Coordinates of C-alpha atoms in Angstrom, one line a residue:
X263 CA -125.4 165.7 -74.2
X264 CA -126.9 162.2 -73.5
X265 CA -127.6 159.6 -76.2
X266 CA -131.0 160.2 -76.1
X267 CA -130.2 164.2 -77.0
X268 CA -131.0 164.7 -80.7
X269 CA -129.8 167.7 -82.8
X270 CA -132.2 169.9 -85.0
X271 CA -131.6 172.4 -87.4
X272 CA -134.1 175.1 -87.7
X273 CA -136.7 175.1 -90.3
X274 CA -136.0 178.2 -92.0
X275 CA -132.3 177.0 -92.4
X276 CA -133.1 173.4 -94.3
X277 CA -135.4 175.8 -96.3
X278 CA -132.7 178.2 -97.4
X279 CA -130.3 176.0 -98.3
X280 CA -132.8 173.6 -99.9
X281 CA -135.3 176.1 -102.1
X282 CA -133.3 178.8 -102.1
X283 CA -129.5 178.6 -102.1
X284 CA -129.4 175.1 -104.3
X285 CA -132.1 176.2 -106.7
X286 CA -129.9 179.6 -107.2
X287 CA -126.5 177.5 -107.8
X288 CA -128.1 174.8 -110.0
X289 CA -130.4 177.0 -111.9
X290 CA -132.0 174.5 -114.9
X291 CA -130.2 171.6 -114.0
X292 CA -131.3 171.8 -110.4
X293 CA -133.8 168.7 -111.2
X294 CA -130.5 166.4 -112.9
X295 CA -128.3 167.3 -110.4
X296 CA -130.4 166.7 -107.4
X297 CA -131.1 163.3 -108.8
X298 CA -127.2 162.5 -109.1
X299 CA -126.8 163.8 -105.6
X300 CA -129.4 161.6 -104.1
X301 CA -127.7 158.7 -105.7
X302 CA -124.3 160.0 -104.2
X303 CA -126.3 160.3 -100.7
X304 CA -127.4 156.8 -101.0
X305 CA -123.9 155.5 -101.7
X306 CA -122.7 157.1 -98.6
X307 CA -125.9 156.1 -96.4
X308 CA -125.6 152.7 -97.0
X309 CA -129.3 150.8 -96.3
X310 CA -129.5 147.1 -95.5
X311 CA -133.3 147.1 -96.4
X312 CA -135.5 149.2 -98.3
X313 CA -137.6 149.4 -94.8
X314 CA -134.8 151.3 -93.7
X315 CA -135.3 154.2 -95.7
X316 CA -138.5 155.3 -93.7
X317 CA -136.5 156.3 -90.5
X318 CA -133.9 157.9 -92.8
X319 CA -136.4 160.0 -94.5
X320 CA -137.5 161.3 -91.2
X321 CA -134.4 161.5 -89.7
X322 CA -133.0 163.6 -92.7
X323 CA -136.4 165.9 -92.5
X324 CA -137.7 164.6 -95.8
X325 CA -140.9 163.6 -94.4
X326 CA -143.0 160.4 -94.2
X327 CA -142.0 158.0 -96.4
X328 CA -144.7 154.5 -97.0
X329 CA -144.4 151.7 -99.0
X330 CA -147.6 151.5 -100.9
X331 CA -147.1 148.8 -103.1
X332 CA -144.7 146.1 -104.0
X333 CA -144.4 143.9 -107.2
X334 CA -141.5 141.9 -108.7
X335 CA -139.9 144.8 -110.6
X336 CA -141.6 147.9 -109.0
X337 CA -142.4 149.8 -106.1
X338 CA -144.5 152.7 -105.0
X339 CA -143.4 155.1 -102.0
X340 CA -145.9 157.9 -100.5
X341 CA -144.1 160.5 -99.2
X342 CA -146.3 162.9 -96.7
X343 CA -145.7 165.4 -93.7
X344 CA -146.7 168.9 -92.5
X345 CA -147.6 170.7 -95.7
X346 CA -145.3 174.0 -94.1
X347 CA -142.1 171.5 -94.0
X348 CA -142.7 169.6 -97.3
X349 CA -143.6 172.7 -99.5
X350 CA -144.5 170.3 -102.0
X351 CA -145.3 173.4 -104.1
X352 CA -142.4 174.8 -104.6
X353 CA -140.1 172.1 -104.0
X354 CA -137.9 169.3 -106.5
X355 CA -138.2 165.9 -104.7
X356 CA -135.4 164.7 -107.0
X357 CA -132.8 164.2 -104.5
X358 CA -135.2 161.8 -102.3
X359 CA -136.2 160.0 -106.2
X360 CA -132.3 159.5 -106.5
X361 CA -131.9 158.4 -103.3
X362 CA -134.6 155.6 -103.6
X363 CA -133.4 154.2 -106.9
X364 CA -129.9 154.0 -106.0
X365 CA -131.1 152.5 -102.4
X366 CA -133.3 149.5 -104.5
X367 CA -130.2 149.5 -107.1
X368 CA -127.7 148.5 -104.4
X369 CA -129.7 146.4 -102.5
X370 CA -131.2 144.8 -105.9
X371 CA -129.0 144.5 -108.1
X372 CA -131.0 145.5 -110.9
X373 CA -130.8 148.8 -113.0
X374 CA -133.2 151.1 -111.2
X375 CA -135.0 154.3 -111.9
X376 CA -137.5 156.6 -109.7
X377 CA -139.6 159.2 -111.0
X378 CA -141.7 161.6 -108.5
X379 CA -145.6 162.7 -109.2
X380 CA -146.8 165.6 -106.7
X381 CA -150.5 165.5 -106.1
X382 CA -151.3 169.0 -104.7
X383 CA -154.3 168.4 -103.2
X384 CA -153.8 165.7 -100.6
X385 CA -150.4 167.2 -100.5
X386 CA -148.5 164.2 -101.3
X387 CA -145.4 163.2 -103.2
X388 CA -145.6 159.5 -105.2
X389 CA -142.6 157.8 -105.7
X390 CA -142.5 155.1 -108.8
X391 CA -139.3 153.2 -108.1
X392 CA -138.8 150.5 -111.2
X393 CA -136.0 148.4 -111.8
X394 CA -135.2 146.6 -115.0
X395 CA -134.4 142.4 -114.3
X396 CA -132.5 142.1 -117.3
X397 CA -130.1 144.8 -116.0
X398 CA -127.9 143.2 -113.6
X399 CA -125.6 145.6 -112.1

């Protein structure tokens, strides 16, 4: 195998784990646990800039992440991708939200949270990352 070869996981296998096994195991706590799992992933896969999260999302198979707007204490991202891969209508996107929150918190040094909103008509997930400039970490 050369350095340019890439390993891929079949979409079906990914869907089995993400959409069926995890939701069954986590039950009614799925949303909260996935958010904290995303934060833990961000601790293990630390980025040196928020721009790096774009390529991380692609490599993880999470979709195309785009920064839409940035202010002094918040950022707005858009996640897009093929409808069959995103499964926006049935999937929880809290792991991605937790990942973004923790990356921003580590890089910015302020307490950070992230909220996601689905736009089913446009097949887009909007992430609102907000940090508290009064809460230094």
